[in-house]
Every structure is written in C-alpha cells, then in structure tokens.
Coordinates of C-alpha atoms in Angstrom, one line a residue:
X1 CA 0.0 0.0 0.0
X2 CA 1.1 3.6 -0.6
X3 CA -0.3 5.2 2.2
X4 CA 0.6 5.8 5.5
X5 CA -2.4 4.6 7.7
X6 CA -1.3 6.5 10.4
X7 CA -5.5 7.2 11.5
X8 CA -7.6 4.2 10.4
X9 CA -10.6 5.3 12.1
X10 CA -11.1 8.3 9.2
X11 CA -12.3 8.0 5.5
X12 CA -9.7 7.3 2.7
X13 CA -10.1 9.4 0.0
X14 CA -8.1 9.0 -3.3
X15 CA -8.1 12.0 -5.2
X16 CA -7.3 11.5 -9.0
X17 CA -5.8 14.4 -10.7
X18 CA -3.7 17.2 -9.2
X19 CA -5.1 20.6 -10.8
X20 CA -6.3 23.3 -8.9
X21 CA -9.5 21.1 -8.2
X22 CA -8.0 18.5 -7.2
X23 CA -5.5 20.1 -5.0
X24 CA -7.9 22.2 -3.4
X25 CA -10.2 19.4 -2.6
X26 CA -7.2 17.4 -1.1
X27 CA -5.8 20.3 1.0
X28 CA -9.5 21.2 2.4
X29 CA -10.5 17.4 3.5
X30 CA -6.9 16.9 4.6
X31 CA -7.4 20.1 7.0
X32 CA -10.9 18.6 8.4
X33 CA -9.2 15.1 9.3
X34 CA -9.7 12.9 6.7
X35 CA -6.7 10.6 5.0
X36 CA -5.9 12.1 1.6
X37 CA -4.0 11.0 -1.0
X38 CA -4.1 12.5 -4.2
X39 CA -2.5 11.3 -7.2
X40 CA -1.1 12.6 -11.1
X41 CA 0.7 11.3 -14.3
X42 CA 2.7 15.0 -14.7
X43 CA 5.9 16.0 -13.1
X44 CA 4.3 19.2 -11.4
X45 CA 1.3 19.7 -9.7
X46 CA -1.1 22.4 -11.2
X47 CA -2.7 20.8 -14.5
X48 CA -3.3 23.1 -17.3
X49 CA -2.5 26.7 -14.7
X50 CA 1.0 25.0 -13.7
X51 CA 4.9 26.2 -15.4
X52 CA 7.9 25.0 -17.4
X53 CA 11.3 26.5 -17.4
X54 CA 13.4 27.0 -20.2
X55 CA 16.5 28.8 -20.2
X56 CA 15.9 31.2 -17.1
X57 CA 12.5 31.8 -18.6
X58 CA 9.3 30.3 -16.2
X59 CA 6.1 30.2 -18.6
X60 CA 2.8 29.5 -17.5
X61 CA 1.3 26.7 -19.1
X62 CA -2.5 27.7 -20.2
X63 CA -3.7 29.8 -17.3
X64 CA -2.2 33.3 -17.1
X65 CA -4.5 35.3 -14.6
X66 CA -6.2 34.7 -11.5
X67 CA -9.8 35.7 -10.1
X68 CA -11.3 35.3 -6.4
X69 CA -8.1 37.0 -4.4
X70 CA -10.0 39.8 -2.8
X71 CA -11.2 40.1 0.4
X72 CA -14.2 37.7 0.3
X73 CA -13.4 36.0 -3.0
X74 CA -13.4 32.4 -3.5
X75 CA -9.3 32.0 -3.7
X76 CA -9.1 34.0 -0.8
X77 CA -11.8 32.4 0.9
X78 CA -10.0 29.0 0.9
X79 CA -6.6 30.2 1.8
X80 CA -7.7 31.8 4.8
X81 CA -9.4 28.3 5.4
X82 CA -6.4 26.9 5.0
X83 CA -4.1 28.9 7.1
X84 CA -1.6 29.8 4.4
X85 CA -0.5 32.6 2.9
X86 CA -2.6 34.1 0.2
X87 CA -0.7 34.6 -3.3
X88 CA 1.5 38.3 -3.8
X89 CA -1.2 39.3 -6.9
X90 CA -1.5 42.5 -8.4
X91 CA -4.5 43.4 -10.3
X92 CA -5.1 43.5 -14.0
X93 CA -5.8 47.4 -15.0
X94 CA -6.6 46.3 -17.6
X95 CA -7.9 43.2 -17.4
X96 CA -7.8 42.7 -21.2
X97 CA -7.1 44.8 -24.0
X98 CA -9.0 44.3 -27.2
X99 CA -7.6 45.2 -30.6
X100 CA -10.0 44.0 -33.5
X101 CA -9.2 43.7 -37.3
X102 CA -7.9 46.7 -38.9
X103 CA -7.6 48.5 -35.3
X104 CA -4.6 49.9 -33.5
X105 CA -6.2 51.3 -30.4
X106 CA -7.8 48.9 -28.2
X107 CA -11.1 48.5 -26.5
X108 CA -9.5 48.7 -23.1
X109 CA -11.5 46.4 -20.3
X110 CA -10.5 48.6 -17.4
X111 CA -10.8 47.8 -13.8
X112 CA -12.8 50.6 -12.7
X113 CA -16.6 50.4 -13.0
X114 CA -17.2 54.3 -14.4
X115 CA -13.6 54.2 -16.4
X116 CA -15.0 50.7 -18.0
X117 CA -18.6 52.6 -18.7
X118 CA -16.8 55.2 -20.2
X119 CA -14.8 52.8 -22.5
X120 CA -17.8 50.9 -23.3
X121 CA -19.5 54.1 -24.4
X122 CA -17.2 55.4 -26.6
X123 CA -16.7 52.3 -28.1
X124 CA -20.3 51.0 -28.6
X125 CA -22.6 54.3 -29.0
X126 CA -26.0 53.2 -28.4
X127 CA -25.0 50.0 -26.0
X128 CA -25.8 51.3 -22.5
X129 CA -29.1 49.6 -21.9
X130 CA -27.1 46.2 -23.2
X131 CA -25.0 46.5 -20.3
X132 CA -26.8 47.8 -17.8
X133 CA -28.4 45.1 -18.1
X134 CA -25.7 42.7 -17.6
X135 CA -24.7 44.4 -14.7
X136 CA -28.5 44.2 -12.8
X137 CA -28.1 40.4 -13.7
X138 CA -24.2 40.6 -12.0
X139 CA -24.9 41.6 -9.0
X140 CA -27.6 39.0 -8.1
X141 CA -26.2 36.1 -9.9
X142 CA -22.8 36.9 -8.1
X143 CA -24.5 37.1 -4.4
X144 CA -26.2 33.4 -5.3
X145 CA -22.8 32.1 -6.0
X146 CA -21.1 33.9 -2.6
X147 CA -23.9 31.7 -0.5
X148 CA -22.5 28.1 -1.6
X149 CA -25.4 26.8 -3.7
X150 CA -25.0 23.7 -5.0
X151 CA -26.2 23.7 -8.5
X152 CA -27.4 21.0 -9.8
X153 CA -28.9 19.6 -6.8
X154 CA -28.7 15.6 -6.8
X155 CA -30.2 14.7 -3.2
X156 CA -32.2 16.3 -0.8
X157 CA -29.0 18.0 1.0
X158 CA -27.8 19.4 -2.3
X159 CA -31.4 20.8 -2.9
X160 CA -31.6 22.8 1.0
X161 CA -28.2 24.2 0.1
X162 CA -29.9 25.5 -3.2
X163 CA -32.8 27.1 -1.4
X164 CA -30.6 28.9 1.2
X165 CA -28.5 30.5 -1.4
X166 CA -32.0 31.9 -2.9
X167 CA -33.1 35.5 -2.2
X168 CA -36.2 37.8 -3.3
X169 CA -33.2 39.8 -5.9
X170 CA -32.3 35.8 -7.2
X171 CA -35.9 35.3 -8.7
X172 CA -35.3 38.3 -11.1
X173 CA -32.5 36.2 -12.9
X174 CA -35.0 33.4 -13.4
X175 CA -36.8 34.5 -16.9
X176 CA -33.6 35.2 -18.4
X177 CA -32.4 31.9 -17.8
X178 CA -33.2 30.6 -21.2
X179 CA -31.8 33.7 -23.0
X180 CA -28.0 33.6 -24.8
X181 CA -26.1 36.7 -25.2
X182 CA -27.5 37.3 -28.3
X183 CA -31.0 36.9 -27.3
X184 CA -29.9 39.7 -25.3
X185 CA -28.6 41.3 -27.9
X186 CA -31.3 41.3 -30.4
X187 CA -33.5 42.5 -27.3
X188 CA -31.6 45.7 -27.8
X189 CA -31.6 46.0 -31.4
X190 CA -28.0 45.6 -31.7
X191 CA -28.0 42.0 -33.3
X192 CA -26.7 43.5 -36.4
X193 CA -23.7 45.9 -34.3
X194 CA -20.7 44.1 -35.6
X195 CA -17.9 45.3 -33.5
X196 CA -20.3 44.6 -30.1
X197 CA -20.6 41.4 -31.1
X198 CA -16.7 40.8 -32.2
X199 CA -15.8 42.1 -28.8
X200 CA -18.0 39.9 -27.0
X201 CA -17.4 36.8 -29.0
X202 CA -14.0 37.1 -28.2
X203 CA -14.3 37.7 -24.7
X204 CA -16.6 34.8 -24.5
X205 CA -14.7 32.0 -26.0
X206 CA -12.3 32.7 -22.9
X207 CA -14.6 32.2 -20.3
X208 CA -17.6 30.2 -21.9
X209 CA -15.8 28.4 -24.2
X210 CA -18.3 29.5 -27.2
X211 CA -19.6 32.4 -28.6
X212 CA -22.1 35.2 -28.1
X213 CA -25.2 32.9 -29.8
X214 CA -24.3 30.1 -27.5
X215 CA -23.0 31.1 -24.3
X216 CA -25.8 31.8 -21.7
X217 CA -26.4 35.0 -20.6
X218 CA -26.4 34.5 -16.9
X219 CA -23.1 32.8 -17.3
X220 CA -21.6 36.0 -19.3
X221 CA -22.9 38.4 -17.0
X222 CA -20.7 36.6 -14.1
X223 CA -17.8 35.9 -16.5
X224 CA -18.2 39.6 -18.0
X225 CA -18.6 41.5 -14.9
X226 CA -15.8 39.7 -12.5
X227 CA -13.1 42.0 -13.4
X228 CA -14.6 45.0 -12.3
X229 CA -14.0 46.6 -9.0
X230 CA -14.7 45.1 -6.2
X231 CA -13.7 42.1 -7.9
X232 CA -10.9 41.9 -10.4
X233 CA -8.3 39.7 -12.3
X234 CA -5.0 39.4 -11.1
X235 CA -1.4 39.0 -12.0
X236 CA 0.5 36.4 -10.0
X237 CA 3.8 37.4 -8.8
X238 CA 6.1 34.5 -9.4
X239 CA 4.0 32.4 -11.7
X240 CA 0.8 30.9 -11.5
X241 CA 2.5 27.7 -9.8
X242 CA 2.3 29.6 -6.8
X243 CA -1.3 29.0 -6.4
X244 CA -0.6 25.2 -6.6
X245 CA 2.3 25.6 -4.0
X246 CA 0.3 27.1 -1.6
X247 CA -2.4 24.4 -1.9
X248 CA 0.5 21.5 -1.6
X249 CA 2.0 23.0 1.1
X250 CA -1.5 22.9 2.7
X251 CA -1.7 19.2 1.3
X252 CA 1.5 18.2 3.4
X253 CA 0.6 20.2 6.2
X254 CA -2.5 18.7 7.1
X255 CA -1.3 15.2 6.2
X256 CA -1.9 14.4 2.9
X257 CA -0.1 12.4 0.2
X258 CA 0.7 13.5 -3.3
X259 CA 2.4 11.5 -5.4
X260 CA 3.3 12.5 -9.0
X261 CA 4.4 10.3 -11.7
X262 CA 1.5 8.3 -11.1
X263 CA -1.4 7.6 -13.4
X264 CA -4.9 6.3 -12.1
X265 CA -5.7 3.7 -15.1
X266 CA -9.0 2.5 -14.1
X267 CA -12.0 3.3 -11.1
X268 CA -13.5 0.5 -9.6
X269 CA -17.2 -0.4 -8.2
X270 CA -19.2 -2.8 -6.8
X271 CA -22.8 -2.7 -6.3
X272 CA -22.9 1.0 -7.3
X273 CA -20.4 2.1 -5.4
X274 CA -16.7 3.5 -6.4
X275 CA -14.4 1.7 -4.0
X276 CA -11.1 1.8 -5.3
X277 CA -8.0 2.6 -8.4
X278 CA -6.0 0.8 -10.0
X279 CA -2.6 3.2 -10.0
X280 CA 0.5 3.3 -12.2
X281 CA 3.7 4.5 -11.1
X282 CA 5.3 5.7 -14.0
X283 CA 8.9 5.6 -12.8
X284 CA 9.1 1.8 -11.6
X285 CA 6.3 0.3 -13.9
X286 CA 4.4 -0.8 -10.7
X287 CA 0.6 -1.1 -10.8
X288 CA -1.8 -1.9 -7.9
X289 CA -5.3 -1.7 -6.7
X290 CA -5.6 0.9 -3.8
X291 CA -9.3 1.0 -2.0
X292 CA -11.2 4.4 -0.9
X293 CA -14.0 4.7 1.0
X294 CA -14.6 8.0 -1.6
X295 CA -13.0 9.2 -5.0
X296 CA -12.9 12.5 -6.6
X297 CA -11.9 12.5 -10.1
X298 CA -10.4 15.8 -11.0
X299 CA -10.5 14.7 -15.0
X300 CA -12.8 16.1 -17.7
X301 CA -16.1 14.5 -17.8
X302 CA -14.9 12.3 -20.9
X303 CA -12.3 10.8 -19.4
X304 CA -14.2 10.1 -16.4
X305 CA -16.5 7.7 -18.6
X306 CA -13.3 6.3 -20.0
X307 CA -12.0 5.4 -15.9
X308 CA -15.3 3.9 -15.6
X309 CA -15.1 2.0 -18.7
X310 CA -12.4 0.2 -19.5
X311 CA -12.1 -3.6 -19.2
X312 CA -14.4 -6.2 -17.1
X313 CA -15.7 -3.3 -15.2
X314 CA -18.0 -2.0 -18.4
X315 CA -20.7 0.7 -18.1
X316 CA -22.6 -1.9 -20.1
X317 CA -21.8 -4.5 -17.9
X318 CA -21.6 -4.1 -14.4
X319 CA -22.9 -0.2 -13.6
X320 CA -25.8 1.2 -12.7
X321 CA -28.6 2.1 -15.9
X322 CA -28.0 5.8 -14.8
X323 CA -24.2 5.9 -15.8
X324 CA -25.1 4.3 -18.9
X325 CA -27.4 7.7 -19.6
X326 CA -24.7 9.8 -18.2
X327 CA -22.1 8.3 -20.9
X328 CA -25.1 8.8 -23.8
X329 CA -24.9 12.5 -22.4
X330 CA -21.3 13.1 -22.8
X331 CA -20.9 11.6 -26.1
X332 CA -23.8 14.2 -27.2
X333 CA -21.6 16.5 -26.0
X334 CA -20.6 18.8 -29.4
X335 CA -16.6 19.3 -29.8
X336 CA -14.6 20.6 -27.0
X337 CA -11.9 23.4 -27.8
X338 CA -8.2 22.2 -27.9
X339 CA -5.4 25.0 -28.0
X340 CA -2.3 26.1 -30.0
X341 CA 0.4 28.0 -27.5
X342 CA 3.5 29.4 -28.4
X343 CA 5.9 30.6 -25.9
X344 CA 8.4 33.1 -26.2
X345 CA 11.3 34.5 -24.3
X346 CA 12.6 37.8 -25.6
X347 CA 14.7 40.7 -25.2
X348 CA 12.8 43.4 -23.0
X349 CA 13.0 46.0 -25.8
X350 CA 10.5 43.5 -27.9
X351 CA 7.6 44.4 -25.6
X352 CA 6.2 48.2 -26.5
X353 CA 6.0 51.0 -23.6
X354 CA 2.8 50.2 -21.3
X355 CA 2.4 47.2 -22.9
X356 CA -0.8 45.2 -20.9
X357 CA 0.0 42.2 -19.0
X358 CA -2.9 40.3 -21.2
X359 CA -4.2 41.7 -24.8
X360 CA -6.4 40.1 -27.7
X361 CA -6.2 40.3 -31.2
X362 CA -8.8 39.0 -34.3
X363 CA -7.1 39.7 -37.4
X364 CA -9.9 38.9 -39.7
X365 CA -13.5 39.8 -39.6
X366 CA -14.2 36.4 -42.0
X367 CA -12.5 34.1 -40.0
X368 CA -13.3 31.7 -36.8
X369 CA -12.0 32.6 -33.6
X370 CA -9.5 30.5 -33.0
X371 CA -7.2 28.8 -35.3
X372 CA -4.7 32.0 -35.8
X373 CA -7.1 34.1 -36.8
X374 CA -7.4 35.1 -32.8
X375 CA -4.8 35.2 -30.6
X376 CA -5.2 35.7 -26.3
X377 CA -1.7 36.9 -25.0
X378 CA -0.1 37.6 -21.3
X379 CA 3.5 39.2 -21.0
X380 CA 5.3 39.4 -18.4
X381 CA 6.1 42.5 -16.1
X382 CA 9.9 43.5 -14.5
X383 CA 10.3 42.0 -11.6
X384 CA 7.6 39.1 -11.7
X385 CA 9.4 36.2 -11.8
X386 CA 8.8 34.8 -14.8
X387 CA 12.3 36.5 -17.0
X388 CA 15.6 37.3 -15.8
X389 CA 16.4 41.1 -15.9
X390 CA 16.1 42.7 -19.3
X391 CA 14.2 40.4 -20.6
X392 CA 10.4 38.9 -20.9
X393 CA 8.1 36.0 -22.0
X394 CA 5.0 36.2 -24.1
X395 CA 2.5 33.2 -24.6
X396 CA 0.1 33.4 -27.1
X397 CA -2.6 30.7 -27.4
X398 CA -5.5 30.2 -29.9
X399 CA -8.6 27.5 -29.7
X400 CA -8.3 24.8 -32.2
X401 CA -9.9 21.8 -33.7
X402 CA -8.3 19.0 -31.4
X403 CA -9.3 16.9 -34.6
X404 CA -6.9 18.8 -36.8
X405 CA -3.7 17.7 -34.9
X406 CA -4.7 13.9 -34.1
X407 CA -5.7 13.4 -37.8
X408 CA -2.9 15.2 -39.7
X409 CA -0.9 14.1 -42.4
X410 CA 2.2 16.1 -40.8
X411 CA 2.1 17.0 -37.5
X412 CA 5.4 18.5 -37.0
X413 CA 4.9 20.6 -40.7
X414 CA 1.7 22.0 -38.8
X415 CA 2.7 23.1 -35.7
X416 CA 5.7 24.6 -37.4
X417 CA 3.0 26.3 -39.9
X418 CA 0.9 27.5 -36.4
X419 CA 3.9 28.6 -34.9
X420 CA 5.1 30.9 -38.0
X421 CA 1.5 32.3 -38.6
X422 CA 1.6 33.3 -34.6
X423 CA 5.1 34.9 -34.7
X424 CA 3.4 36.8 -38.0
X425 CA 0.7 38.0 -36.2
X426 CA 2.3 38.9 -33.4
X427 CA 4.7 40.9 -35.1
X428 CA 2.1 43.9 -36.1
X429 CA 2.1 44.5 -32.2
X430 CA 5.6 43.3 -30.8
X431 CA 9.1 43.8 -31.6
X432 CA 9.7 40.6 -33.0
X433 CA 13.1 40.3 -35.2
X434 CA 15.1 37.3 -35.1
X435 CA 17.9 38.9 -32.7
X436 CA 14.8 39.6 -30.2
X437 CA 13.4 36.3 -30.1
X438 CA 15.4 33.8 -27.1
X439 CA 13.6 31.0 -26.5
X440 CA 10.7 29.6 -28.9
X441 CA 8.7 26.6 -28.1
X442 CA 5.0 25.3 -29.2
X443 CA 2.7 23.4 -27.6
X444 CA -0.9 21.6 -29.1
X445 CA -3.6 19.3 -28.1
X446 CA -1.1 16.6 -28.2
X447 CA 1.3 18.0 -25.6
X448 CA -1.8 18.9 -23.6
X449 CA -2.7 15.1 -24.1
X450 CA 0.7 13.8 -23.2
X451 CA 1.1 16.2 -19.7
X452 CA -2.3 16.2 -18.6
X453 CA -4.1 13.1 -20.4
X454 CA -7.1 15.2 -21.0
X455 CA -9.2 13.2 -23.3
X456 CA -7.6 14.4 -26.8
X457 CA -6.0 17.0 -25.0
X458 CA -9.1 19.6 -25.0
X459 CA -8.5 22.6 -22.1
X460 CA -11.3 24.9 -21.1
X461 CA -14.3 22.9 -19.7
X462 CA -17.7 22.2 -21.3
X463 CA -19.2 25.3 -23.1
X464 CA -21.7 26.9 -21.2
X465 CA -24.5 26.5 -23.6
X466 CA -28.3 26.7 -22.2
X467 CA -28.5 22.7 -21.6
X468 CA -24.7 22.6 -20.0
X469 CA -25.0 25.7 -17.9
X470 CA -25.8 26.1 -14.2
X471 CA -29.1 23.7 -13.1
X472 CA -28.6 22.3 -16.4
X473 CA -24.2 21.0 -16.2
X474 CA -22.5 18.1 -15.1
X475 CA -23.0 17.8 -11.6
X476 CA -19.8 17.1 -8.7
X477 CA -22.4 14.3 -7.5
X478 CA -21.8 10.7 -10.1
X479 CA -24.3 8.7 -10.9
X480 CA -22.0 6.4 -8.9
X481 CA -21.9 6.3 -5.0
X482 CA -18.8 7.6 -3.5
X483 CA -17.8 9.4 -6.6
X484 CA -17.7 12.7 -6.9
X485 CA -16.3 14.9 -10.6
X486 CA -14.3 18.1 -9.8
X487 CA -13.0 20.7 -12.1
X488 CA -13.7 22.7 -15.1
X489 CA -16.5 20.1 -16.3
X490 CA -18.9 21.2 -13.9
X491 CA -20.7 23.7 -12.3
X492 CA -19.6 26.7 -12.2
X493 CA -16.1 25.5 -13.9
X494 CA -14.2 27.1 -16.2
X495 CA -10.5 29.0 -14.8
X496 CA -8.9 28.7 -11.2
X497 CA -11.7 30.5 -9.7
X498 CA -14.1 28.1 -11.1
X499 CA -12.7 25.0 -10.3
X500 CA -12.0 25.9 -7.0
X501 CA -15.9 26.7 -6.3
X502 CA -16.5 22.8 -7.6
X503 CA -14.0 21.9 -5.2
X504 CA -15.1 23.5 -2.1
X505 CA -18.6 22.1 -3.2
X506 CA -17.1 18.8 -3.0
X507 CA -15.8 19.1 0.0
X508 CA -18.9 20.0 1.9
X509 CA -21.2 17.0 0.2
X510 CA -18.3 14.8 1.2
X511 CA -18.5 16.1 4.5
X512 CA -22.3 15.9 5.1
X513 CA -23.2 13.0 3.2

C-alpha cells in the first residue's frame, strides 16, 4: 500500500488528478481530518495553470491570470481556510485589452466600474441599456454564488443548500435563464452591431468556451462583470505555480499524500459504489489496486466515462442504468476546444512602452476565432518572476480543432506552420526580429494530451451553452456512489476560480453526506 495509515478510524479518499480542483479538494478534507492522498501522471502539480522553465525563462502553461483573491473571494476564501499565505497578486488594469481587425487602439476592459462605462460608451454608442443590463443580472447572480449553492442539486442536501442561497433579488435572474447573449442582444436592437458582437465573441470563448449565440447569458454576466471593481483579475507574482504551491504546502501540512508520476488507469465499483483505483507508477512500472471509502476524479467528464469503462468493469456490464445515460450525455456532447500556445522568451526591448499584461487580437472579420485568426496573449512584467532582468516571456494561445492535430498528415509541418502564422501575427504588435526572439517553443492538443491526459487534449471545460449551464451542467455528485467529478467540467467551472468553487462544493457533500 502507498499510504501511510497512520488514522484508520477516518475515510480514505483517493483524489485523481492534481489541478487546482484536485489540489484544493485534497488540502480542504486533509485540514478537516480525513486521510488524503491524491494522485497525477505529470511532473508538477497544477494541470493546465502549472509552469515550465526554459532557459531562465518560467512560462505559465495555459492559465495566465487569476480571479477570487479579494477580500471575500473564492481563492481567498480558501486560503484563509487553509491557514496559508494568500498569493502576492496585483490586479489587472486592464484586465484585457482588445484590438479588432484593422484596429490599432484597443477597447481597453478597465478595472474601474465608471472608467470601464466610459470605454464601453465610446466604443459602442447606443449600447448602454445592453450593459446595464448585464450588470443588474451581475450583482444577483454573483451574491447566489457567494452563499454556496450547489447547482445542480442531486439529493435532498444538495437541494436545501440551493434554497438557502435563494433571495427575493435571485428570482429576477429566473426568466432570463433561457436567454444567450445574443437573445440579449437582439433584445436591444444591436444583433446586427458588428464590433459589439466581435468584442464579446471574443471575450466569451475565454470564459464560456463559445460564442455570443451560444453562451448563456447568466453565465456571461458573471464571466463579463468579474473583473470589475470590487472584484478583479490578477497577475500572480512569481507564476501561477504559486497558487498550486500554496495548496501543496496545505496538502502536506495537514497530512496528505501527493504523489506524481502516477497515473490512475482504471475506477472500480461494486454494487454501485466506487471503491477503489487501480494506479500506475510511472517511474518503476508498478501497478496496484488501492481502496477508498470515496474518490474524486479531478479529469474532464470524458475521461471520467473512460476510468469507468475500460475492461471487465463496463458501463454496459456491471454499472448502474443511470451511468449508462450519463455516458449517452457526454458523447452528445458537441466538440470541446483544444489550444495552440506558443511561448516566447525575448529581449525586453521586444515588448512596446505600457504594454498590458494580457491583450487580444482578431485579425480577420471572416474568420473563426481560434485557429490563428485570434490570438489571447499575457506578457510578463519586470520583476515578476517569470524572466531574468532585461528580458520577458510572451504566450500566445489560440482554440483549435483538437481533430486537426490527431488526424494530420504532418504534425510536426503544422505546428511549425501555427507557430510561423503566430510569430506573424504577433509581429504587427511586438518587436519581433530574429535577434529579439530567445527561447521559442509550441505546444498543441497533443502536448496537452501527453502532460495532462485530457481526453484528446481539450482545455477549457464544457461550453456553457443553455442545456450545460448552471441547473442544467454536469453535476460534482456521479451517478455512482462515492464518486464525486471536480473541475472545469462542472458547475460553475471554467478557470482557477471556477474549479475551486467545484472543489469547495465537494468538499462539503463529502463532508455531510
């Protein structure tokens, strides 16, 4: 066995996946007693918002920027919890900055509420009432979430939390429940306003995962809204492996395991119930069968069917009828997003005066977001941690087709083609001659695949559609007993601050079921 027994009398929980989930979730039931151990193929903790280092350069991986550090916020909330020290952050002013096609001055998402108004204004004559809008859905929707509810409710205990987190100001968010953005948008008349809708799409796919038809308006008045005042995105001093440092040190100071290097190959049940791994150590070859009284998965909901799935212990076979539905679900599911990065380490005098920490660019009206055609970029500041003096690191990332790199004729002559376009692109906007460029390195669904074993290496989360959003997603509850999904899959999902809501969710069914 690989754990250290040391108090029999409390719960084993085996904790697949060492993301900001899954780290939070171990360092949360490891501080209220129970025996932890938690458990991931990669060499650092952290998932898809850990870091690499490459020649005195520390890049973050996918995640760039933090919300939930102020006083009250989720992030900040659990560290306090936690009794560790809470991040060195400083906020994005502003959060983004939006240059669309043909544009040199960008629509600048600033951190003040009257500053951003003003933006907006300028920007979108006409648009007010659009907004104003979102923001009388904000503040509601944003209460709800700061009162735990569990959404969706799966037992009786799940459904009181639900009704405590309702208030008289909740109910007004109800009949727009159905409505996407551009329900909302049409609402307005401004359907047709091309640059609005640019801007949002854009925004969107970062947060939702899909566009402004698609992605649910509650959900975008949260996502849209966070980095305002009181609230705000933030820029981690260091890197963003902090954030998982912070949560191992939590791990190990409460008495939890983490082992890395290991994969989780299969979950196993019996009447119903998940009661145990099967566990690969990837260093020795060794695999064994370690029991749980429970199991979170922090995995994407595909992969989850796939742990459940493989070999004599078939969802056809030996699970309950309700898993077999929950598979039928996920296969429904339409295409996640996969991502093309590039990472960049350059001379200092490649990134122009009062340059934002994170900007976004569409280059052609005609084409997708995504593929090259978009590209969502942080740069590091003096002093950060991330670059030596005199110098800096850019990532760049765009969605892509994960389909396109699995199924090419040529992977390396794509990515090289991806990485040329990129350097292109980012060229109108940086100083990007050869002698500025020090380090240059790509990454695509497969390296997501081979570091993270996300099923076909897809980052993001589920888009939050109508059906997939709120009292309609994936649930932390399983159809299984003693199995509980944590992470971007579910509600609410989607970034650090997301997953870390799932997680603390988690934790509190675990502890009162």
């Amino acid at each position: 066995m690989v754990c250290d027994r040391t108090s029999d009398n409390q719960p084993q929980i085996i904790i697949i996946g060492a993301g900001i989930g899954g780290l939070t979730t171990a360092a949360l039931l490891a501080k209220k007693g129970y025996r932890v151990l938690i458990l991931d193929r990669a060499i650092v903790p952290g998932g898809c918002a850990s870091t690499f280092k490459r020649q005195g350069f520390t890049f973050d991986v996918g995640a760039t920027q933090v919300a939930g550090l102020e006083a009250g916020g989720i992030h900040h909330r659990i560290f306090s919890e936690l009794d560790v020290e809470i991040p060195a952050a400083t906020p994005c002013d502003p959060a983004c900055a939006v240059f669309l096609p043909g544009e040199n001055t960008p629509i600048n998402v600033w951190r003040d509420p009257q500053k951003w108004q003003r933006e907006r204004q300028k920007q979108f004559p006409g648009s007010e009432p659009f907004w104003q809008l979102l923001a009388n859905l904000f503040k509601p929707s944003w209460k709800f979430q700061g009162r735990d509810p569990v959404l969706p409710p799966r037992n009786l205990w799940d459904l009181w939390q639900l009704t405590k987190a309702v208030r008289p100001d909740t109910l007004m968010t109800l009949p727009f429940t159905l409505m996407t953005v551009g329900d909302a948008l049409r609402l307005y008349g401004l359907g047709d306003n091309l640059r609005l809708k640019t801007f949002l799409d854009l925004q969107l796919k970062l947060y939702s995962q899909v566009d402004s038809e698609e992605t649910a308006l509650l959900y975008a008045a949260t996502a849209l809204g966070v980095s305002q005042e009181p609230q705000g995105l933030y820029h981690l001093q260091g890197s963003m492996q902090v954030l998982s440092d912070r949560l191992v040190e939590a791990i190990e100071k409460y008495g939890g395991k983490l082992l890395m290097r290991h994969t989780v190959e299969q979950i196993y049940t019996i009447n119903g119930k998940a009661n145990g791994v099967k566990i690969c150590n990837q260093k020795t070859g060794e695999i064994w069968t370690e029991t749980a009284d429970r199991i979170v998965a922090n995995v994407t909901v595909q992969n989850l069917v796939k742990l459940l799935g493989e070999g004599e212990n078939s969802l056809e076979n030996l699970l309950p009828k309700s898993m077999v539905g929950y598979k039928y679900r996920v296969d429904k599911l339409p295409p996640a997003s996969g991502a093309f990065v590039i990472y960049l380490g350059v001379e200092e005098s490649a990134i122009p005066e009062n340059c934002p920490p994170h900007l976004q660019f569409l280059y052609d009206y005609d084409g997708e977001i995504g593929e090259n055609n978009s590209l969502f970029v942080s740069v590091s500041k003096p002093g950060d941690g991330r670059a030596p003096q005199g110098k800096a690191t850019i990532t760049a990332s765009s969605f892509t087709d994960t389909r396109k790199w699995w199924n090419c004729a040529d992977y390396e002559e794509l990515k090289q083609k991806y990485s040329e376009e990129a350097i292109a692109h980012l060229s109108q906007y940086f100083h990007l001659t050869p002698d500025k460029i020090l380090h240059q390195e790509a990454a695509t669904p497969r390296t997501f695949f081979r570091y993270t074993a996300r099923d076909q290496g897809i980052v993001g989360g589920i888009g939050q559609r109508i059906p997939t959003f709120g009292p309609f997603g994936f649930a932390n509850r399983t159809p299984i007993k003693h199995l509980w999904l944590v992470g971007d899959s579910t509600h609410p999902g989607e970034g650090t601050a997301g997953v870390s809501y799932s997680a603390l969710t988690v934790v509190r069914q675990i502890v009162n079921c």
